[in-house]
């Protein structure tokens, strides 16, 4: 048994803290320690993007980040996006509007990757959207509606060009 | 998949990290972005006793012009390279190579030093730095040494770096507006569907620096791959365009304006 390490991670604006084993993955920290379950674990090998969360505002695959690496940083999950339980974040709303999901397993990761993309590039072209969602797999939609949703979200968010 | 348990240290300086490495030797491993190391640890192909996390060391994160070279801290993330204004103006090849790595999530975590030290023959940044004829700066408690990247790799996944050494900096020439091209040859056989592990080749041509290179373990393109008849040609704008250096499906092509590898 290895020693535990104390981490302090702000999750969705709330300070959280725990003594964790260094090998604990950030995905397991948010799901099992904090207890919020929107972040899915799909492949567990950095391929599918289902586990994507924001770390200090940037998309990362939380199955390939240790909780100890996120110490003193801010994590945002899908739960942290919506201003209130009955109000959808513009990106989530665009996914619903454009039918950007079917089973929904990939959706939290897709939405978090989209939020990160639009923060870096508020007006992506369709090609840039496709390139930037390369790390996120969807087994259901065939991607077209996801791309449409991202472009609609970009339009809805306005932003400076 | 969960790694074997390990002890964890997050030293607050390069010197402290070097002291830990010297003390623990081969039982310890350095963690930068973790995007090569953690997958290997999750598969339990590596089980270090101590993980020394250098991922938050600000002193290893910079991109700056120094004389005729650009000095880049080993902890600089791929995303920082791809968005760097310094690189856009002074060494656009390296920014384009960084942009071609994996996907945005990978680029937000992976570091230049980690990529060079890992020495995967299918990785992009070593090929880019090899093509540029860059220099790897290594530091240990015994001091600092500068190794030309052409002498850094001893084979696949192996380098001249000693166990107590850290890659602290990578230096590349300021190429300015010289012509360049970068091509990636994808082979998808063994990895996850979205991870585009490439066979990568960078070519760069100007009168003073640069030559076609493949990644670690293959320091020179095979003679067949870079025949003499395909020496850099002049493009219509006068910038030399590099030779084609291999054959196979090309998944990514990035070139400077006026360069058109393979005549496209
Ligand atoms: C899904 C996926 C797709 C990817 N696709 C690509 C791709 O298309 N092209 C590509 O080139 N790469 C790709 N990568 C690899 C990625 O670029 C890695 O980030 C990079 O190879 C390693 O950098 P790191 O900072 O993550 O290193 P780490 O994983 O932290 O470390 C890797 C190794 O280097 C050592 N090390 C790290 N930093 C130093 C240092 N400063 N001094 C000495 N030793 C050090 C570590 O001890 C370890 O042995 C991919 C990775 C994933 C997970
Ligand atoms: S679960 Fe993390 S990328 Fe698939
Ligand atoms: S909606 Fe089912 S995997 Fe994307």
CSV table of C-alpha atoms in Angstrom, one decimal, chain A:
chain,number,residue,atom,x,y,z
A,1,UNK,CA,0.0,0.0,0.0
A,2,UNK,CA,1.5,3.3,-1.1
A,3,UNK,CA,1.1,6.5,0.8
A,4,UNK,CA,-1.8,8.7,0.1
A,5,UNK,CA,-1.6,12.3,-1.0
A,6,UNK,CA,-3.9,15.2,-0.1
A,7,UNK,CA,-5.4,16.9,-3.1
A,8,UNK,CA,-7.5,20.0,-3.3
A,9,UNK,CA,-9.4,20.3,-6.6
A,10,UNK,CA,-12.1,22.8,-7.4
A,11,UNK,CA,-14.8,20.8,-9.2
A,12,UNK,CA,-17.5,22.8,-10.9
A,13,UNK,CA,-16.7,25.8,-8.7
A,14,UNK,CA,-16.9,23.9,-5.5
A,15,UNK,CA,-13.7,23.2,-3.5
A,16,UNK,CA,-13.2,19.5,-3.0
A,17,UNK,CA,-10.4,17.7,-1.0
A,18,UNK,CA,-9.4,14.1,-0.3
A,19,UNK,CA,-6.5,11.9,0.6
A,20,UNK,CA,-6.0,9.8,-2.5
A,21,UNK,CA,-3.7,7.2,-3.8
A,22,UNK,CA,-1.4,8.7,-6.4
A,23,UNK,CA,-2.6,6.2,-9.0
A,24,UNK,CA,-6.2,7.4,-8.7
A,25,UNK,CA,-7.3,8.7,-12.1
A,26,UNK,CA,-9.1,12.0,-12.4
A,27,UNK,CA,-12.1,10.3,-14.0
A,28,UNK,CA,-12.4,8.1,-10.9
A,29,UNK,CA,-11.9,11.1,-8.6
A,30,UNK,CA,-14.9,13.0,-10.1
A,31,UNK,CA,-17.1,9.9,-10.4
A,32,UNK,CA,-16.3,8.1,-7.2
A,33,UNK,CA,-14.8,10.6,-4.8
A,34,UNK,CA,-16.8,13.6,-5.7
A,35,UNK,CA,-19.7,11.4,-6.8
A,36,UNK,CA,-20.9,13.1,-10.0
A,37,UNK,CA,-21.4,10.8,-12.8
A,38,UNK,CA,-21.9,12.7,-16.1
A,39,UNK,CA,-18.2,12.0,-17.0
A,40,UNK,CA,-18.2,8.6,-18.7
A,41,UNK,CA,-15.4,6.1,-19.0
A,42,UNK,CA,-15.5,4.4,-22.4
A,43,UNK,CA,-12.2,3.0,-23.7
A,44,UNK,CA,-10.0,3.8,-20.7
A,45,UNK,CA,-7.1,4.2,-23.2
A,46,UNK,CA,-7.2,7.9,-24.3
A,47,UNK,CA,-9.0,7.1,-27.5
A,48,UNK,CA,-12.7,7.7,-27.2
A,49,UNK,CA,-12.9,11.1,-25.4
A,50,UNK,CA,-16.0,10.1,-23.4
A,51,UNK,CA,-14.1,11.1,-20.2
A,52,UNK,CA,-13.3,14.6,-21.4
A,53,UNK,CA,-13.4,17.3,-18.8
A,54,UNK,CA,-11.9,20.8,-18.6
A,55,UNK,CA,-8.8,21.3,-16.6
A,56,UNK,CA,-8.3,25.0,-16.0
A,57,UNK,CA,-10.6,25.5,-19.0
A,58,UNK,CA,-8.8,23.1,-21.4
A,59,UNK,CA,-10.2,19.8,-22.6
A,60,UNK,CA,-8.3,16.7,-21.2
A,61,UNK,CA,-9.1,13.0,-21.1
A,62,UNK,CA,-9.6,12.3,-17.5
A,63,UNK,CA,-8.8,8.6,-17.9
A,64,UNK,CA,-5.2,9.7,-18.6
A,65,UNK,CA,-4.7,12.3,-15.9
A,66,UNK,CA,-4.0,11.5,-12.3
A,67,UNK,CA,-6.0,13.2,-9.6
A,68,UNK,CA,-2.7,14.3,-8.1
A,69,UNK,CA,-1.8,16.1,-11.3
A,70,UNK,CA,-5.0,18.2,-11.0
A,71,UNK,CA,-4.2,19.3,-7.5
A,72,UNK,CA,-4.8,23.0,-6.9
A,73,UNK,CA,-6.5,23.2,-10.3
A,74,UNK,CA,-10.1,23.7,-11.6
A,75,UNK,CA,-12.0,20.9,-13.1
A,76,UNK,CA,-15.3,21.4,-15.0
A,77,UNK,CA,-17.6,18.5,-15.9
A,78,UNK,CA,-20.9,18.5,-17.8
A,79,UNK,CA,-22.7,19.1,-14.5
A,80,UNK,CA,-20.8,22.3,-14.1
A,81,UNK,CA,-21.9,23.9,-17.3
A,82,UNK,CA,-25.6,24.5,-16.8
A,83,UNK,CA,-26.4,27.6,-14.9
A,84,UNK,CA,-29.3,25.8,-13.2
A,85,UNK,CA,-30.8,22.3,-13.3
A,86,UNK,CA,-33.6,23.4,-15.7
A,87,UNK,CA,-31.5,25.6,-18.0
A,88,UNK,CA,-29.1,24.0,-20.6
A,89,UNK,CA,-25.7,25.5,-21.4
A,90,UNK,CA,-25.8,26.8,-25.0
A,91,UNK,CA,-23.6,24.0,-26.2
A,92,UNK,CA,-25.8,21.3,-24.6
A,93,UNK,CA,-28.9,23.1,-26.0
A,94,UNK,CA,-27.4,23.1,-29.5
A,95,UNK,CA,-26.7,19.3,-29.2
A,96,UNK,CA,-30.4,18.8,-28.3
A,97,UNK,CA,-31.7,21.2,-31.0
A,98,UNK,CA,-29.6,19.6,-33.8
A,99,UNK,CA,-30.1,16.0,-32.6
A,100,UNK,CA,-26.4,15.7,-31.9
A,101,UNK,CA,-26.9,12.6,-29.7
A,102,UNK,CA,-28.7,9.3,-29.8
A,103,UNK,CA,-27.6,7.0,-26.9
A,104,UNK,CA,-25.8,9.9,-25.2
A,105,UNK,CA,-22.8,8.1,-24.0
A,106,UNK,CA,-20.3,10.2,-25.9
A,107,UNK,CA,-22.3,13.4,-25.3
A,108,UNK,CA,-20.7,14.8,-22.0
A,109,UNK,CA,-17.2,14.3,-23.6
A,110,UNK,CA,-18.4,15.8,-26.9
A,111,UNK,CA,-19.9,18.8,-25.1
A,112,UNK,CA,-16.8,19.4,-23.0
A,113,UNK,CA,-14.5,19.1,-26.0
A,114,UNK,CA,-16.8,21.6,-27.8
A,115,UNK,CA,-16.7,24.1,-25.0
A,116,UNK,CA,-12.9,23.9,-25.0
A,117,UNK,CA,-12.8,24.3,-28.8
A,118,UNK,CA,-15.1,27.3,-28.8
A,119,UNK,CA,-13.0,29.0,-26.1
A,120,UNK,CA,-9.9,28.6,-28.3
A,121,UNK,CA,-11.6,29.3,-31.6
A,122,UNK,CA,-15.0,31.0,-31.3
A,123,UNK,CA,-15.8,30.7,-35.0
A,124,UNK,CA,-14.5,27.4,-36.3
A,125,UNK,CA,-15.1,26.3,-39.9
A,126,UNK,CA,-16.8,22.9,-40.4
A,127,UNK,CA,-13.4,21.4,-41.2
A,128,UNK,CA,-11.9,22.8,-38.0
A,129,UNK,CA,-14.8,21.4,-36.0
A,130,UNK,CA,-14.2,17.9,-37.5
A,131,UNK,CA,-10.5,18.1,-36.8
A,132,UNK,CA,-10.9,19.3,-33.3
A,133,UNK,CA,-13.4,16.6,-32.3
A,134,UNK,CA,-11.0,14.0,-33.6
A,135,UNK,CA,-10.4,12.8,-30.1
A,136,UNK,CA,-14.0,12.0,-29.5
A,137,UNK,CA,-15.8,9.0,-30.9
A,138,UNK,CA,-19.5,8.5,-31.3
A,139,UNK,CA,-20.9,5.1,-32.2
A,140,UNK,CA,-24.4,6.4,-33.0
A,141,UNK,CA,-24.8,9.6,-34.8
A,142,UNK,CA,-22.4,9.4,-37.7
A,143,UNK,CA,-21.1,12.8,-36.6
A,144,UNK,CA,-23.0,15.1,-39.0
A,145,UNK,CA,-25.5,16.3,-36.4
A,146,UNK,CA,-22.7,16.7,-33.9
A,147,UNK,CA,-20.8,19.0,-36.3
A,148,UNK,CA,-24.0,20.9,-37.0
A,149,UNK,CA,-24.6,21.3,-33.3
A,150,UNK,CA,-21.1,22.7,-32.7
A,151,UNK,CA,-21.5,25.2,-35.6
A,152,UNK,CA,-24.9,26.2,-34.2
A,153,UNK,CA,-23.5,26.6,-30.7
A,154,UNK,CA,-20.7,28.8,-32.1
A,155,UNK,CA,-23.3,30.9,-33.9
A,156,UNK,CA,-25.4,31.2,-30.8
A,157,UNK,CA,-22.5,32.2,-28.6
A,158,UNK,CA,-21.5,35.0,-31.0
A,159,UNK,CA,-18.2,36.1,-29.7
A,160,UNK,CA,-15.4,38.1,-31.3
A,161,UNK,CA,-14.0,37.0,-34.6
